[in-house]
PDB file of C-alpha atoms and ligand atoms in Angstrom:
ATOM      1  CA  MET A  20     -12.810   0.562 -13.709  1.00  0.00           C
ATOM      2  CA  LYS A  21     -15.870  -1.405 -12.652  1.00  0.00           C
ATOM      3  CA  LYS A  22     -16.523  -1.717  -8.919  1.00  0.00           C
ATOM      4  CA  VAL A  23     -17.928  -5.030  -7.743  1.00  0.00           C
ATOM      5  CA  ASN A  24     -19.369  -6.360  -4.539  1.00  0.00           C
ATOM      6  CA  HIS A  25     -18.248  -9.957  -4.223  1.00  0.00           C
ATOM      7  CA  ARG A  26     -18.092 -12.707  -1.662  1.00  0.00           C
ATOM      8  CA  LEU A  27     -14.577 -14.052  -1.722  1.00  0.00           C
ATOM      9  CA  HIS A  28     -13.404 -17.129   0.095  1.00  0.00           C
ATOM     10  CA  VAL A  29     -10.293 -17.449   2.180  1.00  0.00           C
ATOM     11  CA  ILE A  30      -7.573 -19.423   0.421  1.00  0.00           C
ATOM     12  CA  GLU A  31      -4.939 -18.804   3.061  1.00  0.00           C
ATOM     13  CA  ASN A  32      -4.534 -16.659   6.148  1.00  0.00           C
ATOM     14  CA  ARG A  33      -0.918 -16.645   7.245  1.00  0.00           C
ATOM     15  CA  PRO A  34       0.632 -14.791  10.182  1.00  0.00           C
ATOM     16  CA  LEU A  35       3.801 -12.952   9.117  1.00  0.00           C
ATOM     17  CA  SER A  36       4.577 -11.661  12.614  1.00  0.00           C
ATOM     18  CA  GLN A  37       2.742 -11.145  15.877  1.00  0.00           C
ATOM     19  CA  ASP A  38       0.881  -8.157  14.438  1.00  0.00           C
ATOM     20  CA  VAL A  39       0.777  -8.689  10.687  1.00  0.00           C
ATOM     21  CA  PHE A  40      -0.919 -11.321   8.578  1.00  0.00           C
ATOM     22  CA  LEU A  41      -1.280 -12.074   4.890  1.00  0.00           C
ATOM     23  CA  LEU A  42      -4.851 -12.758   3.824  1.00  0.00           C
ATOM     24  CA  THR A  43      -5.341 -14.438   0.447  1.00  0.00           C
ATOM     25  CA  LEU A  44      -8.873 -14.374  -0.947  1.00  0.00           C
ATOM     26  CA  GLY A  45     -10.112 -16.141  -4.033  1.00  0.00           C
ATOM     27  CA  SER A  46     -13.141 -16.169  -6.257  1.00  0.00           C
ATOM     28  CA  GLU A  47     -14.753 -18.616  -8.671  1.00  0.00           C
ATOM     29  CA  ASN A  48     -15.606 -15.636 -10.868  1.00  0.00           C
ATOM     30  CA  PRO A  49     -13.032 -13.630 -12.787  1.00  0.00           C
ATOM     31  CA  LEU A  50     -11.753 -10.712 -10.722  1.00  0.00           C
ATOM     32  CA  PRO A  51     -12.015  -7.201 -12.168  1.00  0.00           C
ATOM     33  CA  ASP A  52      -8.927  -5.329 -13.361  1.00  0.00           C
ATOM     34  CA  MET A  53      -7.218  -3.536 -10.512  1.00  0.00           C
ATOM     35  CA  LYS A  54      -4.600  -0.798 -10.432  1.00  0.00           C
ATOM     36  CA  PRO A  55      -1.758  -0.770  -7.908  1.00  0.00           C
ATOM     37  CA  GLY A  56      -2.642   1.658  -5.122  1.00  0.00           C
ATOM     38  CA  GLN A  57      -6.359   0.914  -5.238  1.00  0.00           C
ATOM     39  CA  PHE A  58      -8.022  -0.616  -2.219  1.00  0.00           C
ATOM     40  CA  ALA A  59     -10.869  -2.871  -1.142  1.00  0.00           C
ATOM     41  CA  SER A  60     -13.489  -2.328   1.516  1.00  0.00           C
ATOM     42  CA  ILE A  61     -14.049  -5.490   3.544  1.00  0.00           C
ATOM     43  CA  LEU A  62     -17.044  -6.036   5.788  1.00  0.00           C
ATOM     44  CA  VAL A  63     -15.568  -6.810   9.193  1.00  0.00           C
ATOM     45  CA  GLU A  64     -18.649  -6.587  11.383  1.00  0.00           C
ATOM     46  CA  ASN A  65     -22.257  -7.309  10.534  1.00  0.00           C
ATOM     47  CA  SER A  66     -24.219  -7.877  13.710  1.00  0.00           C
ATOM     48  CA  GLY A  67     -27.374  -6.123  14.893  1.00  0.00           C
ATOM     49  CA  ASP A  68     -27.044  -2.493  13.884  1.00  0.00           C
ATOM     50  CA  VAL A  69     -23.256  -2.644  13.512  1.00  0.00           C
ATOM     51  CA  PHE A  70     -22.280  -2.808   9.872  1.00  0.00           C
ATOM     52  CA  LEU A  71     -18.651  -1.982   9.591  1.00  0.00           C
ATOM     53  CA  ARG A  72     -16.286  -1.971   6.638  1.00  0.00           C
ATOM     54  CA  ARG A  73     -12.547  -1.366   6.685  1.00  0.00           C
ATOM     55  CA  PRO A  74     -10.284  -0.316   3.798  1.00  0.00           C
ATOM     56  CA  PHE A  75      -7.239  -2.396   2.851  1.00  0.00           C
ATOM     57  CA  SER A  76      -4.671  -1.711   0.140  1.00  0.00           C
ATOM     58  CA  ILE A  77      -4.394  -4.308  -2.554  1.00  0.00           C
ATOM     59  CA  HIS A  78      -1.064  -6.028  -1.869  1.00  0.00           C
ATOM     60  CA  ASP A  79      -0.926  -8.525  -4.716  1.00  0.00           C
ATOM     61  CA  VAL A  80      -3.208  -9.833  -7.448  1.00  0.00           C
ATOM     62  CA  ASP A  81      -3.230 -12.912  -9.651  1.00  0.00           C
ATOM     63  CA  LEU A  82      -5.903 -12.513 -12.320  1.00  0.00           C
ATOM     64  CA  THR A  83      -5.056 -15.900 -13.863  1.00  0.00           C
ATOM     65  CA  HIS A  84      -5.870 -17.807 -10.698  1.00  0.00           C
ATOM     66  CA  ASN A  85      -8.395 -15.264  -9.373  1.00  0.00           C
ATOM     67  CA  PHE A  86      -6.840 -14.367  -6.084  1.00  0.00           C
ATOM     68  CA  ILE A  87      -6.003 -11.187  -4.266  1.00  0.00           C
ATOM     69  CA  LYS A  88      -3.734 -10.681  -1.244  1.00  0.00           C
ATOM     70  CA  PHE A  89      -3.886  -8.232   1.636  1.00  0.00           C
ATOM     71  CA  TYR A  90      -1.042  -7.382   3.997  1.00  0.00           C
ATOM     72  CA  ILE A  91      -2.857  -6.433   7.187  1.00  0.00           C
ATOM     73  CA  GLN A  92      -1.743  -5.128  10.544  1.00  0.00           C
ATOM     74  CA  LYS A  93      -3.859  -5.980  13.590  1.00  0.00           C
ATOM     75  CA  VAL A  94      -4.961  -2.640  14.978  1.00  0.00           C
ATOM     76  CA  GLY A  95      -8.364  -3.294  16.513  1.00  0.00           C
ATOM     77  CA  LYS A  96     -11.363  -5.590  16.756  1.00  0.00           C
ATOM     78  CA  GLY A  97     -12.070  -5.639  13.013  1.00  0.00           C
ATOM     79  CA  THR A  98      -8.590  -6.675  11.960  1.00  0.00           C
ATOM     80  CA  GLU A  99      -8.347  -9.137  14.897  1.00  0.00           C
ATOM     81  CA  LYS A 100     -11.463 -10.761  13.503  1.00  0.00           C
ATOM     82  CA  LEU A 101     -10.003 -10.954   9.989  1.00  0.00           C
ATOM     83  CA  ALA A 102      -6.826 -12.493  11.417  1.00  0.00           C
ATOM     84  CA  LYS A 103      -8.917 -15.393  12.725  1.00  0.00           C
ATOM     85  CA  LEU A 104     -10.541 -16.252   9.389  1.00  0.00           C
ATOM     86  CA  THR A 105      -9.686 -19.718   8.204  1.00  0.00           C
ATOM     87  CA  HIS A 106      -9.772 -21.671   4.963  1.00  0.00           C
ATOM     88  CA  HIS A 107     -13.328 -21.774   3.486  1.00  0.00           C
ATOM     89  CA  ASP A 108     -14.550 -18.742   5.460  1.00  0.00           C
ATOM     90  CA  SER A 109     -15.699 -15.972   3.183  1.00  0.00           C
ATOM     91  CA  VAL A 110     -15.883 -12.185   3.270  1.00  0.00           C
ATOM     92  CA  ASP A 111     -18.004  -9.526   1.624  1.00  0.00           C
ATOM     93  CA  MET A 112     -15.814  -7.090  -0.253  1.00  0.00           C
ATOM     94  CA  ILE A 113     -16.310  -4.023  -2.491  1.00  0.00           C
ATOM     95  CA  PHE A 114     -13.410  -3.368  -4.845  1.00  0.00           C
ATOM     96  CA  PRO A 115     -11.470  -1.954  -6.544  1.00  0.00           C
ATOM     97  CA  LEU A 116     -11.857   1.476  -4.924  1.00  0.00           C
ATOM     98  CA  GLY A 117      -9.869   4.702  -5.238  1.00  0.00           C
ATOM     99  CA  ASN A 118      -7.697   6.019  -8.035  1.00  0.00           C
ATOM    100  CA  GLY A 119      -4.441   4.049  -7.679  1.00  0.00           C
ATOM    101  CA  PHE A 120      -0.916   5.028  -8.694  1.00  0.00           C
ATOM    102  CA  GLU A 121      -0.227   6.535 -12.101  1.00  0.00           C
ATOM    103  CA  ILE A 122       2.520   4.394 -13.635  1.00  0.00           C
ATOM    104  CA  LYS A 123       5.279   6.598 -15.000  1.00  0.00           C
ATOM    105  CA  HIS A 124       7.502   5.170 -17.667  1.00  0.00           C
ATOM    106  CA  GLU A 125      10.634   6.500 -16.040  1.00  0.00           C
ATOM    107  CA  THR A 126      13.956   4.769 -15.686  1.00  0.00           C
ATOM    108  CA  ASN A 127      14.951   5.451 -12.105  1.00  0.00           C
ATOM    109  CA  ILE A 128      11.963   4.877  -9.862  1.00  0.00           C
ATOM    110  CA  TRP A 129      11.987   4.641  -6.098  1.00  0.00           C
ATOM    111  CA  LEU A 130       9.271   3.005  -4.038  1.00  0.00           C
ATOM    112  CA  ILE A 131       9.415   4.042  -0.394  1.00  0.00           C
ATOM    113  CA  GLY A 132       7.406   2.201   2.236  1.00  0.00           C
ATOM    114  CA  GLY A 133       7.392   2.557   5.990  1.00  0.00           C
ATOM    115  CA  GLY A 134       5.862  -0.096   8.259  1.00  0.00           C
ATOM    116  CA  CYS A 135       2.533  -1.263   6.865  1.00  0.00           C
ATOM    117  CA  GLY A 136       2.921   1.279   4.074  1.00  0.00           C
ATOM    118  CA  ILE A 137       4.701  -1.376   2.059  1.00  0.00           C
ATOM    119  CA  ALA A 138       1.287  -3.002   1.488  1.00  0.00           C
ATOM    120  CA  PRO A 139       0.414  -1.326  -1.850  1.00  0.00           C
ATOM    121  CA  LEU A 140       3.997  -1.296  -3.134  1.00  0.00           C
ATOM    122  CA  LEU A 141       4.381  -4.977  -4.032  1.00  0.00           C
ATOM    123  CA  TYR A 142       1.660  -4.927  -6.676  1.00  0.00           C
ATOM    124  CA  LEU A 143       3.091  -1.618  -7.922  1.00  0.00           C
ATOM    125  CA  ALA A 144       6.599  -3.110  -8.207  1.00  0.00           C
ATOM    126  CA  LYS A 145       5.122  -6.016 -10.164  1.00  0.00           C
ATOM    127  CA  ALA A 146       3.299  -3.641 -12.528  1.00  0.00           C
ATOM    128  CA  LEU A 147       6.506  -1.654 -13.074  1.00  0.00           C
ATOM    129  CA  ASN A 148       8.336  -4.899 -13.928  1.00  0.00           C
ATOM    130  CA  GLN A 149       5.680  -5.594 -16.551  1.00  0.00           C
ATOM    131  CA  ASN A 150       6.722  -2.255 -18.066  1.00  0.00           C
ATOM    132  CA  ASN A 151      10.380  -3.347 -17.955  1.00  0.00           C
ATOM    133  CA  ILE A 152      11.201  -1.144 -14.984  1.00  0.00           C
ATOM    134  CA  ARG A 153      13.042  -2.552 -11.971  1.00  0.00           C
ATOM    135  CA  PRO A 154      12.576  -0.003  -9.168  1.00  0.00           C
ATOM    136  CA  THR A 155      14.673   0.708  -6.117  1.00  0.00           C
ATOM    137  CA  ILE A 156      12.590  -0.241  -3.084  1.00  0.00           C
ATOM    138  CA  LEU A 157      13.313   1.389   0.263  1.00  0.00           C
ATOM    139  CA  MET A 158      11.725  -0.411   3.199  1.00  0.00           C
ATOM    140  CA  GLY A 159      11.773   1.138   6.648  1.00  0.00           C
ATOM    141  CA  GLY A 160      10.575  -0.023  10.050  1.00  0.00           C
ATOM    142  CA  ARG A 161      11.205   0.312  13.765  1.00  0.00           C
ATOM    143  CA  SER A 162      13.120  -2.966  13.893  1.00  0.00           C
ATOM    144  CA  LYS A 163      13.715  -6.095  11.833  1.00  0.00           C
ATOM    145  CA  LYS A 164      10.398  -7.467  13.148  1.00  0.00           C
ATOM    146  CA  ASN A 165       8.649  -4.818  11.037  1.00  0.00           C
ATOM    147  CA  ILE A 166      10.491  -5.595   7.804  1.00  0.00           C
ATOM    148  CA  LEU A 167       8.440  -8.316   6.163  1.00  0.00           C
ATOM    149  CA  ARG A 168       7.960  -9.823   2.700  1.00  0.00           C
ATOM    150  CA  VAL A 169      11.501  -8.903   1.632  1.00  0.00           C
ATOM    151  CA  GLU A 170      11.736 -12.214  -0.268  1.00  0.00           C
ATOM    152  CA  GLU A 171       8.827 -11.076  -2.465  1.00  0.00           C
ATOM    153  CA  PHE A 172      10.055  -7.510  -2.985  1.00  0.00           C
ATOM    154  CA  VAL A 173      13.519  -8.638  -4.142  1.00  0.00           C
ATOM    155  CA  LYS A 174      11.873 -10.433  -7.077  1.00  0.00           C
ATOM    156  CA  TYR A 175      10.761  -7.082  -8.483  1.00  0.00           C
ATOM    157  CA  GLY A 176      13.301  -4.501  -7.364  1.00  0.00           C
ATOM    158  CA  ASN A 177      16.547  -3.638  -5.620  1.00  0.00           C
ATOM    159  CA  VAL A 178      15.674  -3.603  -1.943  1.00  0.00           C
ATOM    160  CA  LEU A 179      17.315  -1.283   0.590  1.00  0.00           C
ATOM    161  CA  ILE A 180      16.405  -1.521   4.258  1.00  0.00           C
ATOM    162  CA  THR A 181      16.543   0.842   7.208  1.00  0.00           C
ATOM    163  CA  THR A 182      15.486   0.166  10.779  1.00  0.00           C
ATOM    164  CA  GLU A 183      15.313   2.721  13.563  1.00  0.00           C
ATOM    165  CA  ASP A 184      17.134   0.414  15.995  1.00  0.00           C
ATOM    166  CA  GLY A 185      19.667  -0.776  13.419  1.00  0.00           C
ATOM    167  CA  SER A 186      18.637  -4.448  13.779  1.00  0.00           C
ATOM    168  CA  LEU A 187      18.460  -4.808   9.978  1.00  0.00           C
ATOM    169  CA  GLY A 188      19.943  -2.743   7.171  1.00  0.00           C
ATOM    170  CA  GLU A 189      21.078   0.795   7.881  1.00  0.00           C
ATOM    171  CA  LYS A 190      20.235   2.396  11.195  1.00  0.00           C
ATOM    172  CA  GLY A 191      17.872   5.365  11.130  1.00  0.00           C
ATOM    173  CA  LEU A 192      14.825   6.634   9.323  1.00  0.00           C
ATOM    174  CA  VAL A 193      14.157   5.719   5.739  1.00  0.00           C
ATOM    175  CA  THR A 194      15.039   9.245   4.590  1.00  0.00           C
ATOM    176  CA  GLU A 195      18.407   8.899   6.339  1.00  0.00           C
ATOM    177  CA  HIS A 196      19.458   5.962   4.147  1.00  0.00           C
ATOM    178  CA  LEU A 197      22.745   6.686   2.401  1.00  0.00           C
ATOM    179  CA  ILE A 198      21.039   6.657  -0.968  1.00  0.00           C
ATOM    180  CA  PHE A 199      19.319   9.954  -0.062  1.00  0.00           C
ATOM    181  CA  GLN A 200      22.766  11.488   0.208  1.00  0.00           C
ATOM    182  CA  GLN A 201      23.079  10.972  -3.550  1.00  0.00           C
ATOM    183  CA  ILE A 202      20.101  13.266  -4.046  1.00  0.00           C
ATOM    184  CA  LYS A 203      21.497  15.859  -1.651  1.00  0.00           C
ATOM    185  CA  ASP A 204      24.909  15.737  -3.336  1.00  0.00           C
ATOM    186  CA  GLU A 205      23.209  15.796  -6.744  1.00  0.00           C
ATOM    187  CA  ILE A 206      25.083  12.656  -7.821  1.00  0.00           C
ATOM    188  CA  SER A 207      21.917  10.948  -8.961  1.00  0.00           C
ATOM    189  CA  SER A 208      18.273  11.170  -8.156  1.00  0.00           C
ATOM    190  CA  PRO A 209      15.144   9.212  -8.968  1.00  0.00           C
ATOM    191  CA  THR A 210      12.949  10.366 -11.814  1.00  0.00           C
ATOM    192  CA  ALA A 211       9.832   9.453  -9.838  1.00  0.00           C
ATOM    193  CA  ILE A 212       8.991   8.489  -6.262  1.00  0.00           C
ATOM    194  CA  TYR A 213       6.018   6.495  -4.953  1.00  0.00           C
ATOM    195  CA  CYS A 214       5.541   6.529  -1.228  1.00  0.00           C
ATOM    196  CA  CYS A 215       3.306   5.100   1.489  1.00  0.00           C
ATOM    197  CA  GLY A 216       3.782   4.942   5.238  1.00  0.00           C
ATOM    198  CA  PRO A 217       3.530   6.952   8.434  1.00  0.00           C
ATOM    199  CA  GLU A 218       2.608  10.609   7.952  1.00  0.00           C
ATOM    200  CA  SER A 219       5.940  11.937   9.244  1.00  0.00           C
ATOM    201  CA  MET A 220       7.825   9.742   6.766  1.00  0.00           C
ATOM    202  CA  MET A 221       5.667  10.777   3.816  1.00  0.00           C
ATOM    203  CA  HIS A 222       6.054  14.395   4.837  1.00  0.00           C
ATOM    204  CA  ALA A 223       9.866  14.082   4.905  1.00  0.00           C
ATOM    205  CA  VAL A 224       9.929  12.312   1.527  1.00  0.00           C
ATOM    206  CA  ALA A 225       7.561  14.881  -0.043  1.00  0.00           C
ATOM    207  CA  LYS A 226       9.763  17.718   1.217  1.00  0.00           C
ATOM    208  CA  ILE A 227      12.908  16.274  -0.363  1.00  0.00           C
ATOM    209  CA  ALA A 228      11.023  15.550  -3.600  1.00  0.00           C
ATOM    210  CA  ALA A 229       9.672  19.116  -3.744  1.00  0.00           C
ATOM    211  CA  GLU A 230      13.123  20.636  -3.116  1.00  0.00           C
ATOM    212  CA  LYS A 231      14.620  18.608  -5.958  1.00  0.00           C
ATOM    213  CA  ASN A 232      11.623  18.767  -8.317  1.00  0.00           C
ATOM    214  CA  ILE A 233      11.114  15.013  -8.284  1.00  0.00           C
ATOM    215  CA  PRO A 234       7.549  13.893  -9.109  1.00  0.00           C
ATOM    216  CA  CYS A 235       6.235  12.128  -6.033  1.00  0.00           C
ATOM    217  CA  GLN A 236       2.996  10.200  -5.597  1.00  0.00           C
ATOM    218  CA  ILE A 237       1.833   9.600  -2.056  1.00  0.00           C
ATOM    219  CA  SER A 238      -0.756   7.082  -0.926  1.00  0.00           C
ATOM    220  CA  LEU A 239      -2.623   8.392   2.110  1.00  0.00           C
ATOM    221  CA  GLU A 240      -3.905   6.114   4.832  1.00  0.00           C
ATOM    222  CA  ASN A 241      -6.564   8.370   6.352  1.00  0.00           C
ATOM    223  CA  MET A 242      -9.267   6.857   8.511  1.00  0.00           C
ATOM    224  CA  MET A 243     -12.149   5.670   6.320  1.00  0.00           C
ATOM    225  CA  ALA A 244     -15.633   4.432   7.108  1.00  0.00           C
ATOM    226  CA  CYS A 245     -17.869   4.225   4.013  1.00  0.00           C
ATOM    227  CA  GLY A 246     -15.095   4.103   1.384  1.00  0.00           C
ATOM    228  CA  ILE A 247     -17.405   5.576  -1.258  1.00  0.00           C
ATOM    229  CA  GLY A 248     -17.459   9.322  -0.610  1.00  0.00           C
ATOM    230  CA  ALA A 249     -20.578   9.399   1.561  1.00  0.00           C
ATOM    231  CA  CYS A 250     -19.438  10.018   5.150  1.00  0.00           C
ATOM    232  CA  LEU A 251     -16.676  12.625   4.556  1.00  0.00           C
ATOM    233  CA  CYS A 252     -14.583  11.234   7.429  1.00  0.00           C
ATOM    234  CA  CYS A 253     -11.539  10.809   5.209  1.00  0.00           C
ATOM    235  CA  VAL A 254     -11.079  14.326   3.782  1.00  0.00           C
ATOM    236  CA  THR A 255      -7.652  15.855   3.317  1.00  0.00           C
ATOM    237  CA  LYS A 256      -6.622  19.410   2.509  1.00  0.00           C
ATOM    238  CA  THR A 257      -5.453  19.917  -1.066  1.00  0.00           C
ATOM    239  CA  LYS A 258      -4.817  22.812  -3.407  1.00  0.00           C
ATOM    240  CA  ASP A 259      -8.364  22.201  -4.738  1.00  0.00           C
ATOM    241  CA  GLY A 260      -9.914  22.373  -1.269  1.00  0.00           C
ATOM    242  CA  HIS A 261     -10.904  19.416   0.890  1.00  0.00           C
ATOM    243  CA  GLN A 262     -10.994  16.148  -1.038  1.00  0.00           C
ATOM    244  CA  CYS A 263     -12.130  12.663  -0.044  1.00  0.00           C
ATOM    245  CA  VAL A 264      -9.189  10.286   0.178  1.00  0.00           C
ATOM    246  CA  CYS A 265     -11.469   7.332  -0.633  1.00  0.00           C
ATOM    247  CA  THR A 266     -12.730   8.687  -3.955  1.00  0.00           C
ATOM    248  CA  GLU A 267     -10.196  11.349  -5.073  1.00  0.00           C
ATOM    249  CA  GLY A 268      -7.273   9.334  -3.651  1.00  0.00           C
ATOM    250  CA  PRO A 269      -5.851   7.498  -1.873  1.00  0.00           C
ATOM    251  CA  VAL A 270      -2.973   8.468  -4.196  1.00  0.00           C
ATOM    252  CA  PHE A 271      -2.145  12.154  -4.620  1.00  0.00           C
ATOM    253  CA  GLU A 272       0.693  14.069  -6.188  1.00  0.00           C
ATOM    254  CA  ALA A 273       2.630  15.252  -3.128  1.00  0.00           C
ATOM    255  CA  THR A 274       2.629  18.842  -4.421  1.00  0.00           C
ATOM    256  CA  HIS A 275      -1.180  18.805  -4.547  1.00  0.00           C
ATOM    257  CA  LEU A 276      -1.459  18.212  -0.800  1.00  0.00           C
ATOM    258  CA  ILE A 277      -1.395  20.898   1.862  1.00  0.00           C
ATOM    259  CA  SER A 278       0.127  19.634   5.071  1.00  0.00           C
ATOM    260  CA  THR A 279      -1.318  20.878   8.327  1.00  0.00           C
TER     261      THR A 279
HETATM  262 FE1  FES B  12     -16.533   7.966   3.747  1.00  0.00          FE
HETATM  263 FE2  FES B  12     -14.314   8.662   2.406  1.00  0.00          FE
HETATM  264  S1  FES B  12     -14.563   7.088   3.806  1.00  0.00           S
HETATM  265  S2  FES B  12     -16.209   9.670   2.449  1.00  0.00           S
END
């Protein structure tokens, strides 16, 4: 898949909550093909000797109208800056980067996203729909304030929600949702799982998947700087040694990873 370095202009920058915003970027030129789970590296700071890029999962793509969306959480100066971009501003972006999810033509697929980990799952759900698969989508967050974009997800899958404080959906962690009981009781289980979110959540999901022999792809959110395999700040331990999340991932088979 060809990587490009483009200037894209801001079509819309919409706050979804106090901490999360949806950035829609467009281009006059046709956008390259992109796989769900790939990411883009956006230049967030270019002043003096500071030249800083940040990685963001591709949240949604429309190749007909040439736009791409990012679901971004404000976590520091760079993302605060992006949150302030307005219509007609533009950004420098390298994309698509990383390997992306491998689409399995299975019947019973679960997408599991915690917090901002839902970001890459919308485009994945859309791609699965194009293959006539309607996945089950488990969304988890601390409270209802962290469960966003449900109205989009329900277009592509059957959405189940958990919140730690019980303010929306079932109370508890995502892996405590009643549907997991079906796996434990061996009533039914997914034929494939795709997961992204906090490390503890991904760890818990990977453990259940391994116990029940369910193929599970995990999208890691390690800290990244260069995004192209040069700085080695993003490495993770795998059965093949240390691998760069930015070039060998961010998506890995859960069984390939070695948790520390
Ligand atoms: Fe630099 Fe991965 S971010 S090597």
